[in-house]
Amino acid sequence: MPLMTPEAAAPATRGAWAQWYENELGWPTTGSDPVELLTGVRFDVLELPADAGFAVLRRVPRTGPVAVEGPWMRLWVAAGGADELPGLLDWLEWGDIPLDLTAIGAGGRITAPCPSSRPSGTTRGERGPQEAAVWLRPPEPGGGVEPTLPVAGFGGDGDAPDLVRLVGAAATECHRARLVRARPVPGQRGARRAGEGDPLSRWPSRTPRAQSPEHARGR
């Protein structure tokens, strides 16, 4: 029997979206307007500005599911990944640098991304709460999602991408995006000429220190 996706099911109520997430993916949900996914149970998410996130996706083609909501992108990682983030940033020497990179783990919740079909109760021209979040790389329930999520430890678990590499790329692109946004707008008083005083050219590249035993083992 082929897997029934939300697009094919065209549910009549938002409750059907919650049932799809719970029955097909095994992800616990809460609420109904919008349906929300509970983090820290089957997965955690990294949250970063969308402009930095798209740069990350170009650098790291293999990731877990990815969604966007407004100006933010969310990258799915294995449960427990949110607790790993501060230590990984410190180890990668990003701990003392302001970044718009956070993680949502145990006790958190996020809007469940909605496919393109319009939920019941909205009218043309109206943007419902569920439509605020959309999938860029949707999950694939048929093969199981959790084994594909980025995990801590070099090499990951099976086919799972490496969380260290993902966090490193996310930190770099978040910092780069902050510097770009801080540049004067062309034509604005004090704007630089091309190549003059570029803060990116002065910022040293961030290369991880020697592999630590703790992350080499993977927990």
PDB file of C-alpha atoms in Angstrom:
ATOM      1  CA  MET A   1       0.000   0.000   0.000  1.00  0.00           C
ATOM      2  CA  PRO A   2       1.583   3.327  -1.075  1.00  0.00           C
ATOM      3  CA  LEU A   3       2.329   5.884   1.615  1.00  0.00           C
ATOM      4  CA  MET A   4      -0.384   8.550   1.839  1.00  0.00           C
ATOM      5  CA  THR A   5       1.162  12.008   1.929  1.00  0.00           C
ATOM      6  CA  PRO A   6      -0.631  15.137   3.168  1.00  0.00           C
ATOM      7  CA  GLU A   7      -0.806  16.466  -0.400  1.00  0.00           C
ATOM      8  CA  ALA A   8      -2.576  13.337  -1.604  1.00  0.00           C
ATOM      9  CA  ALA A   9      -4.834  13.117   1.419  1.00  0.00           C
ATOM     10  CA  ALA A  10      -6.061  16.739   1.125  1.00  0.00           C
ATOM     11  CA  PRO A  11      -7.405  16.628   4.693  1.00  0.00           C
ATOM     12  CA  ALA A  12     -10.601  18.449   5.574  1.00  0.00           C
ATOM     13  CA  THR A  13      -9.379  19.639   8.965  1.00  0.00           C
ATOM     14  CA  ARG A  14      -6.126  20.616  10.634  1.00  0.00           C
ATOM     15  CA  GLY A  15      -6.587  17.567  12.855  1.00  0.00           C
ATOM     16  CA  ALA A  16      -5.721  15.444   9.835  1.00  0.00           C
ATOM     17  CA  TRP A  17      -2.311  17.114   9.666  1.00  0.00           C
ATOM     18  CA  ALA A  18      -1.652  16.149  13.277  1.00  0.00           C
ATOM     19  CA  GLN A  19      -2.743  12.572  12.556  1.00  0.00           C
ATOM     20  CA  TRP A  20      -0.425  12.401   9.550  1.00  0.00           C
ATOM     21  CA  TYR A  21       2.586  13.528  11.580  1.00  0.00           C
ATOM     22  CA  GLU A  22       1.749  11.187  14.454  1.00  0.00           C
ATOM     23  CA  ASN A  23       0.770   8.122  12.400  1.00  0.00           C
ATOM     24  CA  GLU A  24       3.207   8.328   9.468  1.00  0.00           C
ATOM     25  CA  LEU A  25       6.231   9.829  11.226  1.00  0.00           C
ATOM     26  CA  GLY A  26       5.624   9.018  14.879  1.00  0.00           C
ATOM     27  CA  TRP A  27       6.146  12.662  15.827  1.00  0.00           C
ATOM     28  CA  PRO A  28       4.056  13.921  18.778  1.00  0.00           C
ATOM     29  CA  THR A  29       2.007  17.051  18.133  1.00  0.00           C
ATOM     30  CA  THR A  30       0.037  19.593  20.096  1.00  0.00           C
ATOM     31  CA  GLY A  31      -2.461  22.331  19.274  1.00  0.00           C
ATOM     32  CA  SER A  32      -4.572  22.755  16.170  1.00  0.00           C
ATOM     33  CA  ASP A  33      -4.249  26.345  14.928  1.00  0.00           C
ATOM     34  CA  PRO A  34      -1.512  25.791  14.035  1.00  0.00           C
ATOM     35  CA  VAL A  35      -0.516  22.194  14.672  1.00  0.00           C
ATOM     36  CA  GLU A  36       2.838  22.156  16.482  1.00  0.00           C
ATOM     37  CA  LEU A  37       5.538  19.497  16.683  1.00  0.00           C
ATOM     38  CA  LEU A  38       7.124  18.711  20.046  1.00  0.00           C
ATOM     39  CA  THR A  39      10.921  18.817  19.971  1.00  0.00           C
ATOM     40  CA  GLY A  40      13.251  16.786  22.141  1.00  0.00           C
ATOM     41  CA  VAL A  41      11.291  13.553  21.679  1.00  0.00           C
ATOM     42  CA  ARG A  42      12.111  12.253  18.195  1.00  0.00           C
ATOM     43  CA  PHE A  43      14.245  15.151  16.986  1.00  0.00           C
ATOM     44  CA  ASP A  44      15.697  18.576  17.830  1.00  0.00           C
ATOM     45  CA  VAL A  45      16.138  21.507  15.452  1.00  0.00           C
ATOM     46  CA  LEU A  46      18.819  24.089  14.780  1.00  0.00           C
ATOM     47  CA  GLU A  47      17.353  27.525  14.043  1.00  0.00           C
ATOM     48  CA  LEU A  48      19.191  30.204  12.078  1.00  0.00           C
ATOM     49  CA  PRO A  49      18.412  33.109   9.717  1.00  0.00           C
ATOM     50  CA  ALA A  50      17.141  31.900   6.361  1.00  0.00           C
ATOM     51  CA  ASP A  51      19.844  33.729   4.371  1.00  0.00           C
ATOM     52  CA  ALA A  52      22.537  31.922   6.347  1.00  0.00           C
ATOM     53  CA  GLY A  53      20.568  28.686   6.121  1.00  0.00           C
ATOM     54  CA  PHE A  54      20.461  28.671   2.326  1.00  0.00           C
ATOM     55  CA  ALA A  55      24.223  29.150   2.270  1.00  0.00           C
ATOM     56  CA  VAL A  56      24.551  26.159   4.625  1.00  0.00           C
ATOM     57  CA  LEU A  57      22.457  23.994   2.303  1.00  0.00           C
ATOM     58  CA  ARG A  58      24.773  24.847  -0.581  1.00  0.00           C
ATOM     59  CA  ARG A  59      27.774  23.769   1.508  1.00  0.00           C
ATOM     60  CA  VAL A  60      26.216  20.687   3.120  1.00  0.00           C
ATOM     61  CA  PRO A  61      23.964  18.979   0.563  1.00  0.00           C
ATOM     62  CA  ARG A  62      23.204  16.020   2.842  1.00  0.00           C
ATOM     63  CA  THR A  63      21.093  17.074   5.820  1.00  0.00           C
ATOM     64  CA  GLY A  64      18.004  15.930   7.624  1.00  0.00           C
ATOM     65  CA  PRO A  65      14.631  17.560   6.923  1.00  0.00           C
ATOM     66  CA  VAL A  66      14.678  21.346   6.520  1.00  0.00           C
ATOM     67  CA  ALA A  67      11.854  23.884   6.867  1.00  0.00           C
ATOM     68  CA  VAL A  68      11.488  27.658   6.824  1.00  0.00           C
ATOM     69  CA  GLU A  69       9.119  29.868   8.779  1.00  0.00           C
ATOM     70  CA  GLY A  70       9.269  33.562   7.985  1.00  0.00           C
ATOM     71  CA  PRO A  71      12.894  34.753   8.204  1.00  0.00           C
ATOM     72  CA  TRP A  72      14.065  31.585   9.995  1.00  0.00           C
ATOM     73  CA  MET A  73      15.262  28.212   8.752  1.00  0.00           C
ATOM     74  CA  ARG A  74      15.126  25.052  10.847  1.00  0.00           C
ATOM     75  CA  LEU A  75      17.430  22.083  10.363  1.00  0.00           C
ATOM     76  CA  TRP A  76      16.319  18.771  11.873  1.00  0.00           C
ATOM     77  CA  VAL A  77      18.945  16.980  13.973  1.00  0.00           C
ATOM     78  CA  ALA A  78      18.866  13.939  16.223  1.00  0.00           C
ATOM     79  CA  ALA A  79      17.225  14.284  19.634  1.00  0.00           C
ATOM     80  CA  GLY A  80      19.820  15.569  22.083  1.00  0.00           C
ATOM     81  CA  GLY A  81      21.518  17.714  19.459  1.00  0.00           C
ATOM     82  CA  ALA A  82      20.252  20.901  21.103  1.00  0.00           C
ATOM     83  CA  ASP A  83      22.214  20.043  24.247  1.00  0.00           C
ATOM     84  CA  GLU A  84      25.335  19.469  22.144  1.00  0.00           C
ATOM     85  CA  LEU A  85      25.246  22.898  20.466  1.00  0.00           C
ATOM     86  CA  PRO A  86      26.977  25.041  23.142  1.00  0.00           C
ATOM     87  CA  GLY A  87      29.830  22.549  23.568  1.00  0.00           C
ATOM     88  CA  LEU A  88      30.303  22.159  19.826  1.00  0.00           C
ATOM     89  CA  LEU A  89      30.425  25.929  19.309  1.00  0.00           C
ATOM     90  CA  ASP A  90      33.053  26.226  22.038  1.00  0.00           C
ATOM     91  CA  TRP A  91      35.106  23.383  20.581  1.00  0.00           C
ATOM     92  CA  LEU A  92      34.885  24.901  17.084  1.00  0.00           C
ATOM     93  CA  GLU A  93      36.061  28.209  18.600  1.00  0.00           C
ATOM     94  CA  TRP A  94      32.781  30.004  17.918  1.00  0.00           C
ATOM     95  CA  GLY A  95      31.657  30.137  21.542  1.00  0.00           C
ATOM     96  CA  ASP A  96      32.712  33.751  22.087  1.00  0.00           C
ATOM     97  CA  ILE A  97      31.314  35.070  18.783  1.00  0.00           C
ATOM     98  CA  PRO A  98      27.747  36.496  18.607  1.00  0.00           C
ATOM     99  CA  LEU A  99      25.700  34.230  16.320  1.00  0.00           C
ATOM    100  CA  ASP A 100      22.026  34.035  15.429  1.00  0.00           C
ATOM    101  CA  LEU A 101      22.246  30.260  15.826  1.00  0.00           C
ATOM    102  CA  THR A 102      20.127  28.516  18.431  1.00  0.00           C
ATOM    103  CA  ALA A 103      18.667  25.067  19.043  1.00  0.00           C
ATOM    104  CA  ILE A 104      15.250  23.904  20.191  1.00  0.00           C
ATOM    105  CA  GLY A 105      15.191  20.661  22.134  1.00  0.00           C
ATOM    106  CA  ALA A 106      13.395  19.059  25.063  1.00  0.00           C
ATOM    107  CA  GLY A 107      10.277  20.944  26.092  1.00  0.00           C
ATOM    108  CA  GLY A 108      10.154  23.024  22.901  1.00  0.00           C
ATOM    109  CA  ARG A 109       7.653  23.182  20.082  1.00  0.00           C
ATOM    110  CA  ILE A 110       7.641  24.432  16.504  1.00  0.00           C
ATOM    111  CA  THR A 111       4.982  25.017  13.871  1.00  0.00           C
ATOM    112  CA  ALA A 112       4.409  21.858  11.846  1.00  0.00           C
ATOM    113  CA  PRO A 113       5.322  22.707   8.234  1.00  0.00           C
ATOM    114  CA  CYS A 114       2.360  22.536   5.898  1.00  0.00           C
ATOM    115  CA  PRO A 115       2.551  21.381   2.270  1.00  0.00           C
ATOM    116  CA  SER A 116       1.192  23.573  -0.519  1.00  0.00           C
ATOM    117  CA  SER A 117      -2.445  22.397  -0.324  1.00  0.00           C
ATOM    118  CA  ARG A 118      -4.597  24.909   1.573  1.00  0.00           C
ATOM    119  CA  PRO A 119      -5.847  23.830   5.015  1.00  0.00           C
ATOM    120  CA  SER A 120      -9.566  23.877   5.678  1.00  0.00           C
ATOM    121  CA  GLY A 121     -10.820  27.115   7.171  1.00  0.00           C
ATOM    122  CA  THR A 122      -8.678  29.513   5.154  1.00  0.00           C
ATOM    123  CA  THR A 123      -9.846  31.470   2.144  1.00  0.00           C
ATOM    124  CA  ARG A 124      -8.020  32.574  -0.980  1.00  0.00           C
ATOM    125  CA  GLY A 125      -5.795  35.523  -0.191  1.00  0.00           C
ATOM    126  CA  GLU A 126      -5.684  34.667   3.524  1.00  0.00           C
ATOM    127  CA  ARG A 127      -2.502  33.244   5.040  1.00  0.00           C
ATOM    128  CA  GLY A 128      -3.380  30.790   7.774  1.00  0.00           C
ATOM    129  CA  PRO A 129      -1.077  30.063  10.738  1.00  0.00           C
ATOM    130  CA  GLN A 130      -0.215  26.598   9.398  1.00  0.00           C
ATOM    131  CA  GLU A 131       1.073  28.078   6.139  1.00  0.00           C
ATOM    132  CA  ALA A 132       3.713  30.147   7.925  1.00  0.00           C
ATOM    133  CA  ALA A 133       6.060  27.130   7.911  1.00  0.00           C
ATOM    134  CA  VAL A 134       6.901  25.179   4.754  1.00  0.00           C
ATOM    135  CA  TRP A 135       9.157  22.246   3.949  1.00  0.00           C
ATOM    136  CA  LEU A 136      12.288  22.761   1.871  1.00  0.00           C
ATOM    137  CA  ARG A 137      13.505  19.190   2.367  1.00  0.00           C
ATOM    138  CA  PRO A 138      10.527  17.194   3.645  1.00  0.00           C
ATOM    139  CA  PRO A 139      10.889  14.022   5.703  1.00  0.00           C
ATOM    140  CA  GLU A 140      10.554  10.637   4.024  1.00  0.00           C
ATOM    141  CA  PRO A 141       8.454   8.452   6.304  1.00  0.00           C
ATOM    142  CA  GLY A 142       8.875   5.298   4.236  1.00  0.00           C
ATOM    143  CA  GLY A 143      12.509   4.789   5.265  1.00  0.00           C
ATOM    144  CA  GLY A 144      12.339   6.143   8.807  1.00  0.00           C
ATOM    145  CA  VAL A 145      13.484   9.663   9.589  1.00  0.00           C
ATOM    146  CA  GLU A 146      15.516   9.352  12.799  1.00  0.00           C
ATOM    147  CA  PRO A 147      18.413   7.293  11.318  1.00  0.00           C
ATOM    148  CA  THR A 148      18.987  10.048   8.740  1.00  0.00           C
ATOM    149  CA  LEU A 149      19.259  12.932  11.226  1.00  0.00           C
ATOM    150  CA  PRO A 150      22.629  14.582  11.937  1.00  0.00           C
ATOM    151  CA  VAL A 151      24.194  13.177  15.105  1.00  0.00           C
ATOM    152  CA  ALA A 152      27.187  14.078  17.280  1.00  0.00           C
ATOM    153  CA  GLY A 153      30.435  12.250  16.586  1.00  0.00           C
ATOM    154  CA  PHE A 154      32.565  12.143  13.475  1.00  0.00           C
ATOM    155  CA  GLY A 155      31.080   9.865  10.865  1.00  0.00           C
ATOM    156  CA  GLY A 156      27.602   9.884  12.378  1.00  0.00           C
ATOM    157  CA  ASP A 157      25.468   6.780  12.760  1.00  0.00           C
ATOM    158  CA  GLY A 158      25.017   4.804   9.567  1.00  0.00           C
ATOM    159  CA  ASP A 159      24.003   7.225   6.819  1.00  0.00           C
ATOM    160  CA  ALA A 160      23.350  10.119   9.192  1.00  0.00           C
ATOM    161  CA  PRO A 161      25.264  13.338   8.390  1.00  0.00           C
ATOM    162  CA  ASP A 162      27.777  14.627  10.910  1.00  0.00           C
ATOM    163  CA  LEU A 163      26.422  17.174  13.409  1.00  0.00           C
ATOM    164  CA  VAL A 164      29.883  18.696  13.910  1.00  0.00           C
ATOM    165  CA  ARG A 165      30.196  19.569  10.236  1.00  0.00           C
ATOM    166  CA  LEU A 166      26.641  20.941  10.126  1.00  0.00           C
ATOM    167  CA  VAL A 167      27.163  23.146  13.179  1.00  0.00           C
ATOM    168  CA  GLY A 168      30.498  24.376  11.850  1.00  0.00           C
ATOM    169  CA  ALA A 169      28.947  25.363   8.518  1.00  0.00           C
ATOM    170  CA  ALA A 170      25.963  26.979  10.251  1.00  0.00           C
ATOM    171  CA  ALA A 171      28.180  29.038  12.565  1.00  0.00           C
ATOM    172  CA  THR A 172      30.350  30.226   9.674  1.00  0.00           C
ATOM    173  CA  GLU A 173      27.395  31.269   7.537  1.00  0.00           C
ATOM    174  CA  CYS A 174      25.564  32.921  10.449  1.00  0.00           C
ATOM    175  CA  HIS A 175      28.643  35.025  11.170  1.00  0.00           C
ATOM    176  CA  ARG A 176      29.124  35.830   7.493  1.00  0.00           C
ATOM    177  CA  ALA A 177      25.477  36.905   7.179  1.00  0.00           C
ATOM    178  CA  ARG A 178      25.808  39.183  10.221  1.00  0.00           C
ATOM    179  CA  LEU A 179      28.828  40.899   8.666  1.00  0.00           C
ATOM    180  CA  VAL A 180      27.094  41.305   5.314  1.00  0.00           C
ATOM    181  CA  ARG A 181      24.003  42.810   6.965  1.00  0.00           C
ATOM    182  CA  ALA A 182      26.280  45.238   8.836  1.00  0.00           C
ATOM    183  CA  ARG A 183      27.773  46.630   5.631  1.00  0.00           C
ATOM    184  CA  PRO A 184      26.607  50.126   4.616  1.00  0.00           C
ATOM    185  CA  VAL A 185      24.027  50.157   1.836  1.00  0.00           C
ATOM    186  CA  PRO A 186      25.544  51.343  -1.496  1.00  0.00           C
ATOM    187  CA  GLY A 187      25.009  55.073  -1.820  1.00  0.00           C
ATOM    188  CA  GLN A 188      24.658  55.430   1.922  1.00  0.00           C
ATOM    189  CA  ARG A 189      26.989  57.921   3.590  1.00  0.00           C
ATOM    190  CA  GLY A 190      30.214  56.191   4.535  1.00  0.00           C
ATOM    191  CA  ALA A 191      29.659  53.233   2.167  1.00  0.00           C
ATOM    192  CA  ARG A 192      32.863  51.485   1.098  1.00  0.00           C
ATOM    193  CA  ARG A 193      34.042  50.971  -2.444  1.00  0.00           C
ATOM    194  CA  ALA A 194      34.113  47.386  -3.682  1.00  0.00           C
ATOM    195  CA  GLY A 195      36.848  45.447  -1.893  1.00  0.00           C
ATOM    196  CA  GLU A 196      37.708  48.303   0.452  1.00  0.00           C
ATOM    197  CA  GLY A 197      37.746  47.445   4.140  1.00  0.00           C
ATOM    198  CA  ASP A 198      35.787  44.213   3.645  1.00  0.00           C
ATOM    199  CA  PRO A 199      35.379  42.726   7.138  1.00  0.00           C
ATOM    200  CA  LEU A 200      35.169  39.228   5.681  1.00  0.00           C
ATOM    201  CA  SER A 201      38.637  39.561   4.210  1.00  0.00           C
ATOM    202  CA  ARG A 202      40.061  40.409   7.630  1.00  0.00           C
ATOM    203  CA  TRP A 203      38.268  37.675   9.564  1.00  0.00           C
ATOM    204  CA  PRO A 204      40.450  34.571   9.994  1.00  0.00           C
ATOM    205  CA  SER A 205      39.098  31.287   8.739  1.00  0.00           C
ATOM    206  CA  ARG A 206      37.676  29.064  11.432  1.00  0.00           C
ATOM    207  CA  THR A 207      39.262  25.638  11.403  1.00  0.00           C
ATOM    208  CA  PRO A 208      38.378  23.178  14.188  1.00  0.00           C
ATOM    209  CA  ARG A 209      41.111  22.263  16.618  1.00  0.00           C
ATOM    210  CA  ALA A 210      42.403  18.717  16.651  1.00  0.00           C
ATOM    211  CA  GLN A 211      39.638  16.163  17.013  1.00  0.00           C
ATOM    212  CA  SER A 212      38.598  15.837  20.637  1.00  0.00           C
ATOM    213  CA  PRO A 213      38.199  12.336  22.090  1.00  0.00           C
ATOM    214  CA  GLU A 214      34.743  13.220  23.340  1.00  0.00           C
ATOM    215  CA  HIS A 215      33.351  14.044  19.901  1.00  0.00           C
ATOM    216  CA  ALA A 216      35.463  11.461  18.105  1.00  0.00           C
ATOM    217  CA  ARG A 217      33.697   8.740  20.025  1.00  0.00           C
ATOM    218  CA  GLY A 218      30.218  10.140  19.375  1.00  0.00           C
ATOM    219  CA  ARG A 219      27.770   9.801  22.155  1.00  0.00           C
TER     220      ARG A 219
END
